[in-house]
Structures are given as C-alpha cells and as structure tokens.
Tab-separated table of C-alpha atoms and ligand atoms in Angstrom:
chain	number	residue	atom	x	y	z
A	1	MET	CA	0.604	63.930	-26.629
A	2	GLN	CA	-2.458	63.348	-24.471
A	3	ASN	CA	-2.152	60.300	-22.241
A	4	ILE	CA	1.001	59.801	-20.237
A	5	ILE	CA	2.058	57.114	-17.781
A	6	ILE	CA	4.478	58.170	-15.060
A	7	THR	CA	5.758	55.070	-13.258
A	8	GLY	CA	6.919	55.389	-9.646
A	9	GLY	CA	4.908	58.589	-9.232
A	10	ALA	CA	4.300	57.947	-5.524
A	11	GLY	CA	8.034	57.965	-4.811
A	12	PHE	CA	10.340	60.882	-4.147
A	13	ILE	CA	11.266	62.187	-7.614
A	14	GLY	CA	8.189	60.712	-9.296
A	15	SER	CA	5.835	62.702	-7.067
A	16	HIS	CA	7.533	65.959	-8.089
A	17	VAL	CA	7.296	64.984	-11.768
A	18	VAL	CA	3.605	64.043	-11.423
A	19	ARG	CA	2.841	67.331	-9.628
A	20	LEU	CA	4.644	69.375	-12.301
A	21	PHE	CA	2.898	67.627	-15.217
A	22	VAL	CA	-0.590	67.621	-13.626
A	23	ASN	CA	-0.393	71.344	-12.828
A	24	LYS	CA	1.411	72.523	-15.953
A	25	TYR	CA	-0.452	70.428	-18.537
A	26	PRO	CA	-4.194	70.297	-17.740
A	27	GLN	CA	-4.684	69.015	-21.307
A	28	TYR	CA	-2.746	65.808	-20.546
A	29	ASN	CA	-4.115	62.830	-18.652
A	30	ILE	CA	-1.444	61.732	-16.193
A	31	TYR	CA	-1.569	58.081	-15.068
A	32	ASN	CA	0.591	57.467	-12.015
A	33	VAL	CA	1.395	53.731	-12.119
A	34	ASP	CA	2.931	52.661	-8.823
A	35	LYS	CA	3.045	49.411	-6.867
A	36	LEU	CA	3.301	51.289	-3.549
A	37	THR	CA	6.317	49.459	-2.200
A	38	TYR	CA	7.748	50.728	1.089
A	39	ALA	CA	9.052	53.738	-0.937
A	40	GLY	CA	5.674	54.732	-2.399
A	41	ASN	CA	3.673	57.252	-0.404
A	42	LEU	CA	0.467	58.702	-1.830
A	43	ALA	CA	0.514	61.445	0.798
A	44	ASN	CA	3.291	62.949	-1.374
A	45	LEU	CA	0.549	63.867	-3.855
A	46	LYS	CA	-2.202	65.037	-1.493
A	47	ASP	CA	-2.327	68.495	-3.086
A	48	ILE	CA	-3.113	67.217	-6.594
A	49	GLU	CA	-4.991	63.949	-5.980
A	50	ASP	CA	-8.396	65.474	-6.822
A	51	LYS	CA	-7.339	67.149	-10.079
A	52	PRO	CA	-9.398	65.845	-13.024
A	53	ASN	CA	-6.319	65.050	-15.156
A	54	TYR	CA	-4.649	62.934	-12.413
A	55	HIS	CA	-5.281	59.181	-12.189
A	56	PHE	CA	-3.665	56.738	-9.787
A	57	ILE	CA	-3.275	53.070	-10.727
A	58	LYS	CA	-1.849	50.659	-8.174
A	59	ALA	CA	0.090	48.151	-10.270
A	60	ASP	CA	3.417	46.371	-10.572
A	61	ILE	CA	5.473	47.244	-13.652
A	62	CYS	CA	6.676	43.617	-13.726
A	63	ASP	CA	3.096	42.544	-14.566
A	64	PHE	CA	3.194	42.643	-18.382
A	65	GLU	CA	-0.523	41.876	-18.892
A	66	THR	CA	-1.609	44.705	-16.608
A	67	MET	CA	0.830	47.144	-18.229
A	68	LEU	CA	-0.547	46.223	-21.656
A	69	ASP	CA	-4.161	46.569	-20.439
A	70	ILE	CA	-3.465	50.056	-19.094
A	71	MET	CA	-1.780	51.146	-22.311
A	72	GLN	CA	-4.640	49.849	-24.470
A	73	ARG	CA	-7.437	51.131	-22.232
A	74	ASP	CA	-5.961	54.584	-21.676
A	75	GLN	CA	-4.404	54.904	-25.141
A	76	ILE	CA	-1.011	55.809	-23.811
A	77	ASP	CA	1.213	58.021	-25.983
A	78	GLY	CA	4.086	58.662	-23.605
A	79	ILE	CA	5.820	56.898	-20.734
A	80	ILE	CA	8.105	58.517	-18.175
A	81	HIS	CA	9.617	55.609	-16.305
A	82	LEU	CA	10.868	56.243	-12.766
A	83	ALA	CA	9.663	53.169	-10.861
A	84	ALA	CA	12.625	51.343	-9.394
A	85	GLU	CA	14.229	50.064	-6.252
A	86	SER	CA	16.489	53.022	-5.526
A	87	HIS	CA	18.459	52.557	-2.293
A	88	VAL	CA	22.051	51.290	-2.623
A	89	ASP	CA	22.208	49.840	0.927
A	90	ARG	CA	19.095	47.729	0.295
A	91	SER	CA	20.604	46.467	-2.980
A	92	ILE	CA	23.620	45.164	-1.070
A	93	LYS	CA	21.319	43.127	1.208
A	94	ASP	CA	18.804	42.023	-1.444
A	95	PRO	CA	20.059	42.189	-5.059
A	96	PHE	CA	17.273	39.926	-6.401
A	97	THR	CA	14.553	42.501	-5.795
A	98	PHE	CA	16.646	45.071	-7.652
A	99	ALA	CA	17.117	42.811	-10.677
A	100	GLN	CA	13.421	41.952	-10.639
A	101	THR	CA	12.067	45.509	-10.477
A	102	ASN	CA	14.733	47.489	-12.251
A	103	VAL	CA	15.590	45.032	-15.028
A	104	MET	CA	12.532	42.785	-15.474
A	105	GLY	CA	10.117	45.598	-14.640
A	106	THR	CA	11.653	47.874	-17.278
A	107	LEU	CA	11.634	45.031	-19.796
A	108	SER	CA	7.975	44.259	-19.124
A	109	LEU	CA	7.077	47.933	-19.598
A	110	LEU	CA	9.077	48.088	-22.846
A	111	GLN	CA	7.406	44.920	-24.163
A	112	ALA	CA	3.947	46.242	-23.289
A	113	ALA	CA	4.658	49.591	-24.992
A	114	LYS	CA	6.007	47.754	-28.035
A	115	ALA	CA	2.959	45.462	-28.272
A	116	TYR	CA	0.500	48.359	-27.932
A	117	TRP	CA	2.256	50.912	-30.142
A	118	GLU	CA	3.016	48.380	-32.904
A	119	SER	CA	-0.710	47.485	-32.992
A	120	LEU	CA	-1.659	51.060	-33.934
A	121	PRO	CA	-1.876	52.283	-37.540
A	122	GLU	CA	0.554	55.126	-36.768
A	123	LYS	CA	2.869	52.730	-34.836
A	124	TYR	CA	5.617	54.712	-33.033
A	125	GLU	CA	4.699	58.085	-34.580
A	126	GLY	CA	4.228	60.676	-31.810
A	127	LYS	CA	5.122	58.179	-29.064
A	128	ARG	CA	7.881	58.390	-26.464
A	129	PHE	CA	9.448	56.059	-23.887
A	130	TYR	CA	11.569	58.129	-21.497
A	131	HIS	CA	13.684	56.162	-19.020
A	132	ILE	CA	15.032	57.889	-15.893
A	133	SER	CA	18.417	56.581	-14.823
A	134	THR	CA	21.276	57.475	-12.544
A	135	ASP	CA	24.864	58.715	-12.739
A	136	GLU	CA	25.899	55.654	-10.687
A	137	VAL	CA	25.993	53.532	-13.873
A	138	TYR	CA	29.235	55.313	-14.837
A	139	GLY	CA	31.009	53.978	-11.728
A	140	ALA	CA	33.218	56.179	-9.565
A	141	LEU	CA	35.521	59.103	-10.305
A	142	GLN	CA	38.867	59.790	-8.653
A	143	MET	CA	39.699	62.786	-6.528
A	144	THR	CA	42.632	63.858	-8.668
A	145	HIS	CA	43.806	67.446	-8.616
A	146	PRO	CA	46.282	69.651	-10.446
A	147	GLU	CA	49.620	69.503	-8.714
A	148	GLY	CA	49.882	71.545	-5.560
A	149	ILE	CA	46.195	72.299	-5.325
A	150	VAL	CA	44.159	70.632	-2.625
A	151	PRO	CA	40.588	69.892	-3.740
A	152	PRO	CA	38.049	71.326	-4.094
A	153	PHE	CA	39.571	73.503	-6.796
A	154	THR	CA	38.099	75.621	-9.536
A	155	THR	CA	38.011	73.874	-12.884
A	156	LYS	CA	36.487	74.402	-16.299
A	157	ALA	CA	33.903	71.907	-17.517
A	158	SER	CA	33.177	71.503	-21.225
A	159	SER	CA	30.480	74.173	-20.765
A	160	GLY	CA	33.333	76.657	-20.545
A	161	LYS	CA	32.025	77.674	-17.114
A	162	HIS	CA	34.098	77.401	-13.951
A	163	HIS	CA	32.981	75.137	-11.127
A	164	LEU	CA	34.334	73.923	-7.815
A	165	ALA	CA	35.297	70.270	-8.198
A	166	TYR	CA	37.042	67.437	-6.389
A	167	GLY	CA	38.655	66.014	-9.517
A	168	GLU	CA	39.466	66.867	-13.103
A	169	LYS	CA	37.129	64.317	-14.713
A	170	PHE	CA	33.340	64.423	-14.911
A	171	PHE	CA	30.722	61.911	-16.055
A	172	THR	CA	29.939	62.655	-19.710
A	173	GLU	CA	27.377	60.875	-21.883
A	174	ASP	CA	30.013	58.998	-23.905
A	175	LEU	CA	31.586	57.220	-20.902
A	176	LYS	CA	31.628	53.448	-20.660
A	177	TYR	CA	29.281	52.000	-18.024
A	178	GLN	CA	31.123	50.641	-14.949
A	179	PRO	CA	28.496	50.051	-12.251
A	180	HIS	CA	29.706	48.781	-8.869
A	181	SER	CA	26.648	48.220	-6.669
A	182	PRO	CA	23.804	45.776	-7.365
A	183	TYR	CA	21.574	48.872	-7.619
A	184	SER	CA	23.668	50.540	-10.311
A	185	ALA	CA	24.259	47.227	-12.108
A	186	ALA	CA	20.483	46.736	-12.344
A	187	LYS	CA	19.942	50.338	-13.511
A	188	ALA	CA	22.728	49.907	-16.104
A	189	SER	CA	21.068	46.769	-17.398
A	190	SER	CA	17.708	48.531	-17.684
A	191	ASP	CA	19.364	51.403	-19.612
A	192	HIS	CA	20.821	48.864	-22.068
A	193	PHE	CA	17.389	47.284	-22.607
A	194	VAL	CA	15.838	50.681	-23.323
A	195	ARG	CA	18.517	51.504	-25.901
A	196	ALA	CA	18.203	48.003	-27.381
A	197	PHE	CA	14.466	48.600	-27.955
A	198	HIS	CA	15.323	51.698	-29.943
A	199	ASP	CA	18.045	50.015	-31.966
A	200	THR	CA	16.143	46.769	-32.601
A	201	PHE	CA	12.504	47.840	-32.915
A	202	GLY	CA	12.730	51.576	-33.588
A	203	MET	CA	11.007	52.509	-30.330
A	204	PRO	CA	11.383	56.269	-29.684
A	205	THR	CA	13.374	56.159	-26.454
A	206	ILE	CA	15.353	58.662	-24.398
A	207	VAL	CA	17.563	57.940	-21.382
A	208	THR	CA	18.754	60.450	-18.800
A	209	ASN	CA	21.306	59.940	-16.033
A	210	CYS	CA	20.977	62.258	-13.064
A	211	SER	CA	23.083	62.943	-9.988
A	212	ASN	CA	21.897	62.780	-6.335
A	213	ASN	CA	18.580	64.525	-5.726
A	214	TYR	CA	17.504	66.225	-2.508
A	215	GLY	CA	14.359	68.045	-1.410
A	216	PRO	CA	10.899	67.420	0.092
A	217	TYR	CA	9.267	63.944	0.194
A	218	GLN	CA	12.500	61.894	0.094
A	219	PHE	CA	12.252	58.618	2.003
A	220	PRO	CA	14.207	59.033	5.267
A	221	GLU	CA	16.631	56.199	4.588
A	222	LYS	CA	18.645	58.469	2.268
A	223	LEU	CA	21.401	60.681	3.683
A	224	ILE	CA	19.743	64.120	3.806
A	225	PRO	CA	16.259	63.367	5.231
A	226	LEU	CA	17.629	60.656	7.553
A	227	PHE	CA	20.184	63.016	9.036
A	228	ILE	CA	17.771	65.981	9.348
A	229	ASN	CA	15.382	63.755	11.294
A	230	ASN	CA	18.167	62.340	13.466
A	231	ILE	CA	19.575	65.789	14.277
A	232	ARG	CA	16.102	66.988	15.266
A	233	HIS	CA	15.704	64.025	17.620
A	234	ARG	CA	19.352	64.133	18.725
A	235	LYS	CA	20.046	60.617	17.428
A	236	PRO	CA	23.503	59.482	16.182
A	237	LEU	CA	24.438	60.294	12.572
A	238	PRO	CA	25.964	57.140	11.027
A	239	VAL	CA	28.689	58.411	8.648
A	240	TYR	CA	30.162	55.713	6.385
A	241	GLY	CA	33.958	55.534	6.439
A	242	LYS	CA	35.534	58.946	6.937
A	243	GLY	CA	32.742	60.921	5.293
A	244	GLU	CA	35.144	61.789	2.464
A	245	ASN	CA	32.989	60.497	-0.414
A	246	VAL	CA	31.775	63.136	-2.836
A	247	ARG	CA	28.268	63.396	-4.255
A	248	ASP	CA	26.861	65.920	-6.743
A	249	TRP	CA	23.554	67.300	-5.433
A	250	LEU	CA	20.580	68.631	-7.409
A	251	TYR	CA	17.336	70.042	-6.013
A	252	VAL	CA	14.554	67.624	-6.970
A	253	GLU	CA	12.327	70.267	-8.611
A	254	ASP	CA	15.216	71.132	-10.934
A	255	HIS	CA	15.379	67.463	-11.931
A	256	ALA	CA	11.617	67.473	-12.556
A	257	ARG	CA	11.987	70.585	-14.771
A	258	ALA	CA	14.770	68.868	-16.691
A	259	ILE	CA	12.532	65.828	-17.227
A	260	ASP	CA	9.781	68.104	-18.563
A	261	THR	CA	12.218	69.822	-20.974
A	262	ILE	CA	13.723	66.539	-22.186
A	263	PHE	CA	10.390	64.732	-22.521
A	264	HIS	CA	9.117	67.510	-24.789
A	265	ASN	CA	12.260	68.653	-26.606
A	266	GLY	CA	14.889	65.921	-26.218
A	267	LYS	CA	16.093	64.068	-29.307
A	268	ILE	CA	15.022	60.467	-29.748
A	269	ALA	CA	17.735	57.872	-28.972
A	270	GLU	CA	19.831	60.449	-27.132
A	271	THR	CA	21.231	60.330	-23.615
A	272	TYR	CA	21.364	63.451	-21.455
A	273	ASN	CA	23.227	63.804	-18.162
A	274	ILE	CA	21.440	65.934	-15.558
A	275	GLY	CA	23.307	67.702	-12.766
A	276	GLY	CA	24.092	71.110	-11.356
A	277	PHE	CA	27.909	71.029	-10.939
A	278	ASN	CA	27.458	70.906	-7.181
A	279	GLU	CA	29.958	68.528	-5.558
A	280	TRP	CA	30.109	68.093	-1.800
A	281	LYS	CA	31.961	65.779	0.557
A	282	ASN	CA	29.450	63.956	2.758
A	283	ILE	CA	31.016	65.265	5.957
A	284	ASP	CA	30.747	68.887	4.772
A	285	ILE	CA	27.054	68.467	3.925
A	286	ILE	CA	26.474	66.844	7.313
A	287	LYS	CA	28.020	69.872	9.048
A	288	VAL	CA	25.792	72.214	7.023
A	289	LEU	CA	22.759	70.114	8.016
A	290	ILE	CA	23.684	70.238	11.706
A	291	ASN	CA	24.224	74.012	11.653
A	292	THR	CA	20.980	74.609	9.730
A	293	VAL	CA	18.780	72.359	11.888
A	294	ASP	CA	20.279	73.794	15.084
A	295	ARG	CA	19.750	77.388	13.916
A	296	LEU	CA	16.163	76.766	12.755
A	297	LEU	CA	15.296	75.010	16.027
A	298	GLY	CA	16.816	77.828	18.093
A	299	ARG	CA	19.690	75.685	19.379
A	300	PRO	CA	23.256	77.076	19.452
A	301	GLU	CA	24.606	76.546	15.913
A	302	GLY	CA	26.816	73.444	15.805
A	303	ALA	CA	25.642	72.209	19.216
A	304	ASP	CA	24.856	68.792	17.711
A	305	MET	CA	28.239	68.111	16.058
A	306	ASP	CA	28.851	65.366	18.613
A	307	LEU	CA	26.088	63.291	16.967
A	308	ILE	CA	28.517	62.516	14.119
A	309	THR	CA	29.374	58.820	14.455
A	310	TYR	CA	31.842	57.244	12.016
A	311	ILE	CA	30.866	53.666	11.167
A	312	THR	CA	32.140	50.878	8.886
A	313	ASP	CA	32.131	51.973	5.265
A	314	ARG	CA	29.422	50.898	2.786
A	315	ALA	CA	30.645	47.879	0.777
A	316	GLY	CA	31.910	48.990	-2.640
A	317	HIS	CA	31.309	52.642	-1.705
A	318	ASP	CA	31.851	54.792	-4.820
A	319	LEU	CA	34.316	57.592	-4.066
A	320	ARG	CA	33.081	60.468	-6.202
A	321	TYR	CA	30.219	61.282	-8.578
A	322	ALA	CA	30.287	64.442	-10.706
A	323	ILE	CA	28.002	65.070	-13.666
A	324	ASP	CA	28.863	67.167	-16.681
A	325	SER	CA	25.464	68.438	-17.859
A	326	THR	CA	26.862	70.701	-20.585
A	327	LYS	CA	24.995	68.855	-23.363
A	328	LEU	CA	21.623	69.413	-21.692
A	329	GLN	CA	22.429	73.031	-20.870
A	330	LYS	CA	23.686	73.857	-24.369
A	331	GLU	CA	21.241	71.844	-26.507
A	332	LEU	CA	18.029	72.257	-24.523
A	333	GLY	CA	18.727	75.382	-22.457
A	334	TRP	CA	18.034	73.780	-19.059
A	335	GLU	CA	19.810	75.180	-16.005
A	336	PRO	CA	19.415	74.495	-12.300
A	337	SER	CA	17.376	77.261	-10.682
A	338	LEU	CA	18.604	77.014	-7.097
A	339	GLN	CA	21.946	77.538	-5.418
A	340	PHE	CA	22.697	74.676	-3.020
A	341	GLU	CA	22.623	76.977	0.036
A	342	GLU	CA	19.045	78.066	-0.827
A	343	GLY	CA	17.991	74.517	-1.667
A	344	ILE	CA	19.297	73.031	1.548
A	345	GLU	CA	17.695	75.786	3.665
A	346	LYS	CA	14.337	75.145	1.924
A	347	THR	CA	14.737	71.393	2.380
A	348	VAL	CA	15.607	71.503	6.085
A	349	LYS	CA	12.692	73.905	6.703
A	350	TRP	CA	10.346	71.581	4.815
A	351	TYR	CA	11.244	68.531	6.930
A	352	LEU	CA	11.034	70.523	10.169
A	353	ASP	CA	7.643	71.976	9.149
A	354	ASN	CA	6.344	68.586	7.999
A	355	GLN	CA	7.177	66.480	11.010
A	356	GLU	CA	3.802	64.744	10.647
A	357	TRP	CA	4.791	63.497	7.167
A	358	LEU	CA	8.083	62.166	8.589
A	359	ASP	CA	6.377	60.605	11.631
A	360	ASN	CA	3.858	58.857	9.384
A	361	VAL	CA	6.694	57.404	7.335
A	362	THR	CA	8.818	56.304	10.277
A	363	SER	CA	5.797	54.748	12.048
A	364	GLY	CA	4.592	52.990	8.864
A	365	ASP	CA	1.184	54.743	8.987
A	366	TYR	CA	1.731	56.186	5.504
A	367	GLN	CA	1.042	52.733	4.094
A	368	LYS	CA	-2.612	52.998	5.210
A	369	TYR	CA	-3.187	56.026	2.958
A	370	TYR	CA	-4.167	53.947	-0.070
A	371	ASP	CA	-6.714	51.871	1.890
A	372	ASN	CA	-8.202	54.990	3.504
A	373	MET	CA	-8.370	57.158	0.394
A	374	TYR	CA	-8.459	54.995	-2.707
A	375	LYS	CA	-9.672	51.450	-2.238
A	376	ASN	CA	-13.348	52.312	-2.490
A	377	ARG	CA	-13.113	54.960	-5.197
B	1	LIG	P1	11.947	56.093	-4.679
B	1	LIG	O1	12.518	54.847	-4.105
B	1	LIG	O2	11.666	57.247	-3.790
B	1	LIG	O3	10.569	55.754	-5.431
B	1	LIG	C1	10.424	54.622	-6.253
B	1	LIG	C2	8.930	54.457	-6.571
B	1	LIG	O4	8.794	53.341	-7.444
B	1	LIG	C3	8.061	54.178	-5.332
B	1	LIG	O5	6.896	54.955	-5.370
B	1	LIG	C4	7.731	52.698	-5.461
B	1	LIG	O6	6.487	52.335	-4.883
B	1	LIG	C5	7.717	52.528	-6.971
B	1	LIG	N1	7.964	51.133	-7.372
B	1	LIG	C6	8.979	50.335	-6.955
B	1	LIG	N2	8.859	49.108	-7.524
B	1	LIG	C7	7.766	49.158	-8.337
B	1	LIG	C8	7.145	48.229	-9.213
B	1	LIG	N3	7.612	46.972	-9.339
B	1	LIG	N4	6.064	48.622	-9.900
B	1	LIG	C9	5.568	49.889	-9.773
B	1	LIG	N5	6.105	50.797	-8.953
B	1	LIG	C10	7.199	50.446	-8.246
B	1	LIG	O7	12.927	56.496	-5.862
B	1	LIG	P2	13.463	57.934	-6.307
B	1	LIG	O8	14.606	58.302	-5.471
B	1	LIG	O9	12.320	58.849	-6.467
B	1	LIG	O10	14.034	57.551	-7.759
B	1	LIG	C11	13.164	57.493	-8.880
B	1	LIG	C12	13.960	57.093	-10.106
B	1	LIG	O11	15.000	58.037	-10.339
B	1	LIG	C13	14.634	55.728	-9.990
B	1	LIG	O12	14.549	55.103	-11.232
B	1	LIG	C14	16.083	56.059	-9.643
B	1	LIG	O13	16.950	55.059	-10.112
B	1	LIG	C15	16.265	57.368	-10.383
B	1	LIG	N6	17.248	58.303	-9.800
B	1	LIG	C16	17.166	58.655	-8.479
B	1	LIG	C17	18.061	59.589	-7.966
B	1	LIG	C18	18.008	60.040	-6.528
B	1	LIG	O14	18.887	60.784	-6.077
B	1	LIG	N7	17.000	59.659	-5.740
B	1	LIG	C19	19.023	60.160	-8.805
B	1	LIG	C20	19.072	59.755	-10.149
B	1	LIG	C21	18.164	58.841	-10.639
B	2	LIG	O1	23.759	59.418	-7.665
B	2	LIG	C1	22.399	59.166	-7.798
B	2	LIG	C2	21.946	58.186	-6.741
B	2	LIG	O2	21.929	58.880	-5.507
B	2	LIG	C3	20.586	57.578	-7.035
B	2	LIG	O3	20.658	56.843	-8.212
B	2	LIG	C4	20.130	56.686	-5.875
B	2	LIG	O4	18.824	56.210	-6.118
B	2	LIG	C5	20.136	57.509	-4.605
B	2	LIG	O5	19.793	56.700	-3.510
B	2	LIG	C6	21.506	58.143	-4.385
B	2	LIG	O6	22.496	57.142	-4.037
B	2	LIG	P1	23.575	57.387	-2.888
B	2	LIG	O7	24.050	56.083	-2.407
B	2	LIG	O8	24.602	58.372	-3.327
B	2	LIG	O9	22.613	58.133	-1.788
B	2	LIG	P2	22.519	57.972	-0.200
B	2	LIG	O10	21.623	59.071	0.278
B	2	LIG	O11	22.208	56.579	0.207
B	2	LIG	O12	23.999	58.285	0.280
B	2	LIG	C7	24.648	59.519	-0.016
B	2	LIG	C8	26.061	59.437	0.533
B	2	LIG	O13	25.999	59.438	1.972
B	2	LIG	C9	26.795	58.181	0.145
B	2	LIG	O14	28.173	58.477	-0.065
B	2	LIG	C10	26.656	57.273	1.358
B	2	LIG	C11	26.585	58.247	2.521
B	2	LIG	N1	25.765	57.817	3.665
B	2	LIG	C12	24.469	57.467	3.414
B	2	LIG	C13	23.634	57.040	4.433
B	2	LIG	C14	22.213	56.638	4.150
B	2	LIG	C15	26.282	57.780	4.950
B	2	LIG	O15	27.459	58.125	5.178
B	2	LIG	N2	25.472	57.348	5.967
B	2	LIG	C16	24.163	56.959	5.767
B	2	LIG	O16	23.480	56.564	6.724
C-alpha cells in the first residue's frame, strides 16, 4: 500500500495517527484530509509538516466530488477514517451537524472510494477502508458487583487476565448497538454504513470501537485537558452529577499503535474493540489530576480540591463504559504500553509544558495557522 488518506488528521487522535504513519512508513504517502473545524489544529502536526511523505488537504468529507478527485489524483489505496464531530455535549445542543458529518460524511467517503476502486482493473484488491469508531455505540453498562463486594473489584475478562472493574459485564464485539446520545447514534449509523458497503459491494472494510482516549493535543473541551487547564488557572471544575460515572481510559499513542496494527494485519470485515482495561470513576480521576497538577506546580498536593463543583448531570449521561479488548490482544498481539499512572503524569506534564498550545486554542489563534502556513504553498 502506497497512498493513504487519513481523515481528521488535524484532530486529537488523528494527529497521533498521522505522526506515527509519516515517521514509521517513509515509503507511504500520507494525505491528511481535514476540514479544519473548531477541533482541527494544524499546530498538532508542526513536527512533521515538512516531511516529504506528508500532504495536507483542506477538504470536507461530505463533499463527494472532492473526495473522488483526491482518490483519483493521488491513487489512494487505503483510507483510515477518523474525521467526525466527537464531543457528546455539542451533539446534545446540535445533533444535525453530527448527522451531517458523521453519517453523511462517512457515506460520501464510502461512495467516493467505491467509485474510484471499482473503476480500477484490480478493483478492491489490495485496498482497505478502515473506520474508527467508539465504544459509546454499545450504550451503557451497569455497575453490578458480586454480592458483598463493593466495586471496583477484581474480575476476570475473557482474556483470562484479572482486572479491576466496576461491573461484571464488558463491551464485546458481538454486543447489540444501543447508542444513547446524538453523537453515539450518528457514529453507530456510520458503522452500519461501513459494514453495509462490505456486505453489499464487497468493499474491504474494518471497524474498530475504542474507549476514551487521553494524552497530548486533546481539545480542551474534553474532561482531562479542560480540568488540567482549569486547575492550573484555579477555575471551577464542573463535575456532572455526582462524578460517579465510569470511563475506560487509553493513552492516545496506544490507540494509534492499535490502528497501525489493525490497518496492516486486521481481517477484512472484522470488528475489533480497543481498550486497556482501565476503568475509573470521573471523581477519582479528577482527584488524581488535582494532586498531579498541584505537585508539578509546587503547590501543596490537594490544595485545589475546593475547585470541584458539582453541576447538573449531562442529559442521557451513560453510566459506565468498559471495553473487552481480548480479541485484539489475542489475535493481533496488541497490548497497551503504558500504565495509567505513567500516562496521566506524562499528560499533565505535557499540558503544563505546552501552555502556549493551550492558550492558542482557548484564544482561537490556532485557527490562523492554516492561513499563515499553508494558504500560499
Ligand atoms: P477531534 O474532534 O479531536 O477531531 C476531529 C477532526 O475531524 C478535526 O480535525 C476536524 O477538523 C475533523 N473534521 C470534522 N468534520 C470534518 C469534515 N466534515 N471533513 C473533514 N474533516 C472534518 O476527534 P478525536 O477525539 O480525535 O476523535 C477522532 C475519531 O475517533 C472520531 O471518529 C471519534 O468518534 C473517534 N473516537 C474518539 C475517542 C476519544 O476518546 N476522543 C474514542 C474513540 C473513538
Ligand atoms: O468513549 C469514547 C468517547 O469518549 C469518544 O467516542 C468521544 O469522542 C469522547 O469525547 C469521549 O466521550 P465522553 O463523553 O466520555 O468524554 P468527555 O471527556 O466529554 O467526558 C468524560 C466524562 O467526564 C463523562 O462521564 C462526562 C464527564 N464530564 C465531562 C466534562 C467535559 C464532566 O463531569 N464534566 C465536564 O465538564
């Protein structure tokens, strides 16, 4: 495979995937196709923007003609599709944009890939359409526990390994989709379209569903970067409900490594769940963030606990997510590389050391990067 489109490469996870592919595979041409919505930030890719195998194309995935032009002109063999509207709170306020980008955008990309690949003599041979999705499509898990044991408790996943968990059930690949938010409903719909293009037209597709990512370059509307920034500036930390909801956290570079493994070695038409068996209640993570920021800034550890402010719960707030990634670990040998404690320390340090990046995002200046750097290239 030579020519690969990565959509949404200026976003949080996409930028890590682009960086990994550009550095690891100098023989591939990587085309980062991104519309640069509020979530796209080309400064995320400063370190690789001059590499000869990296190409940025500002375009909307919903624009079928442009997608087809790019595929024909650059003779695209593989697509790793991350572009999406990704923030649940925004989807509650504006579901239309989520249906447009996540559903219609994915469909337009699929149709363009179909039109281009079916026009070639070899058709789908050696081609791949890899769709990145979320664990949120499975809905929410309960916080059940064996009698007498207060969660978190140690349990055995199908991997045979023991993990700390807040309930006995995990998200496995065979579960029925039960999305609750407009965001997850739109992602679920896009997953169905991708699978339908395999089943109907024989397109070589793969879908993966990953748990919550954290790490550098995440837009500071999401829990971890928002709260790190607020703690630094001693601003209130708006905790939804009682902070009891559970999320399963994975360091973003581990997700990018999983994407690399699956893109190259995953089986066509398969689904793989990606996660590191790392469940945390929001309130416990928030306390770790406060202690870590305080310590790294030389404040007494825990001094900023009074910033915690409980607010009205998110509408339809899913109680617990927990991924069972046994299939990926057993079949393709992927494992997370970082313990959460190391990952969170690295992440907090990164945001504290890169205050300029954060300030540019919060001030809106990051949106001038394209005009300054690219428009006249
Ligand atoms: P993000 O919001 O940080 O980035 C999304 C990127 O897509 C941005 O660069 C944006 O400009 C681009 N984009 C949006 N609409 C576009 C359009 N119409 N055309 C072209 N580009 C467009 O998102 P993220 O958190 O990096 O998530 C990336 C993908 O991974 C999404 O598909 C998301 O559903 C999925 N995912 C995210 C997480 C997570 O924890 N963040 C976990 C699992 C799966
Ligand atoms: O599970 C994967 C998903 O994780 C991805 O598909 C989404 O794109 C990504 O945004 C993320 O969704 P969440 O809703 O879980 O992430 P968020 O960072 O918005 O919230 C994490 C938890 O923290 C959630 O239970 C809500 C809570 N929260 C969040 C914010 C922003 C708060 O209590 N206060 C806040 O201000």
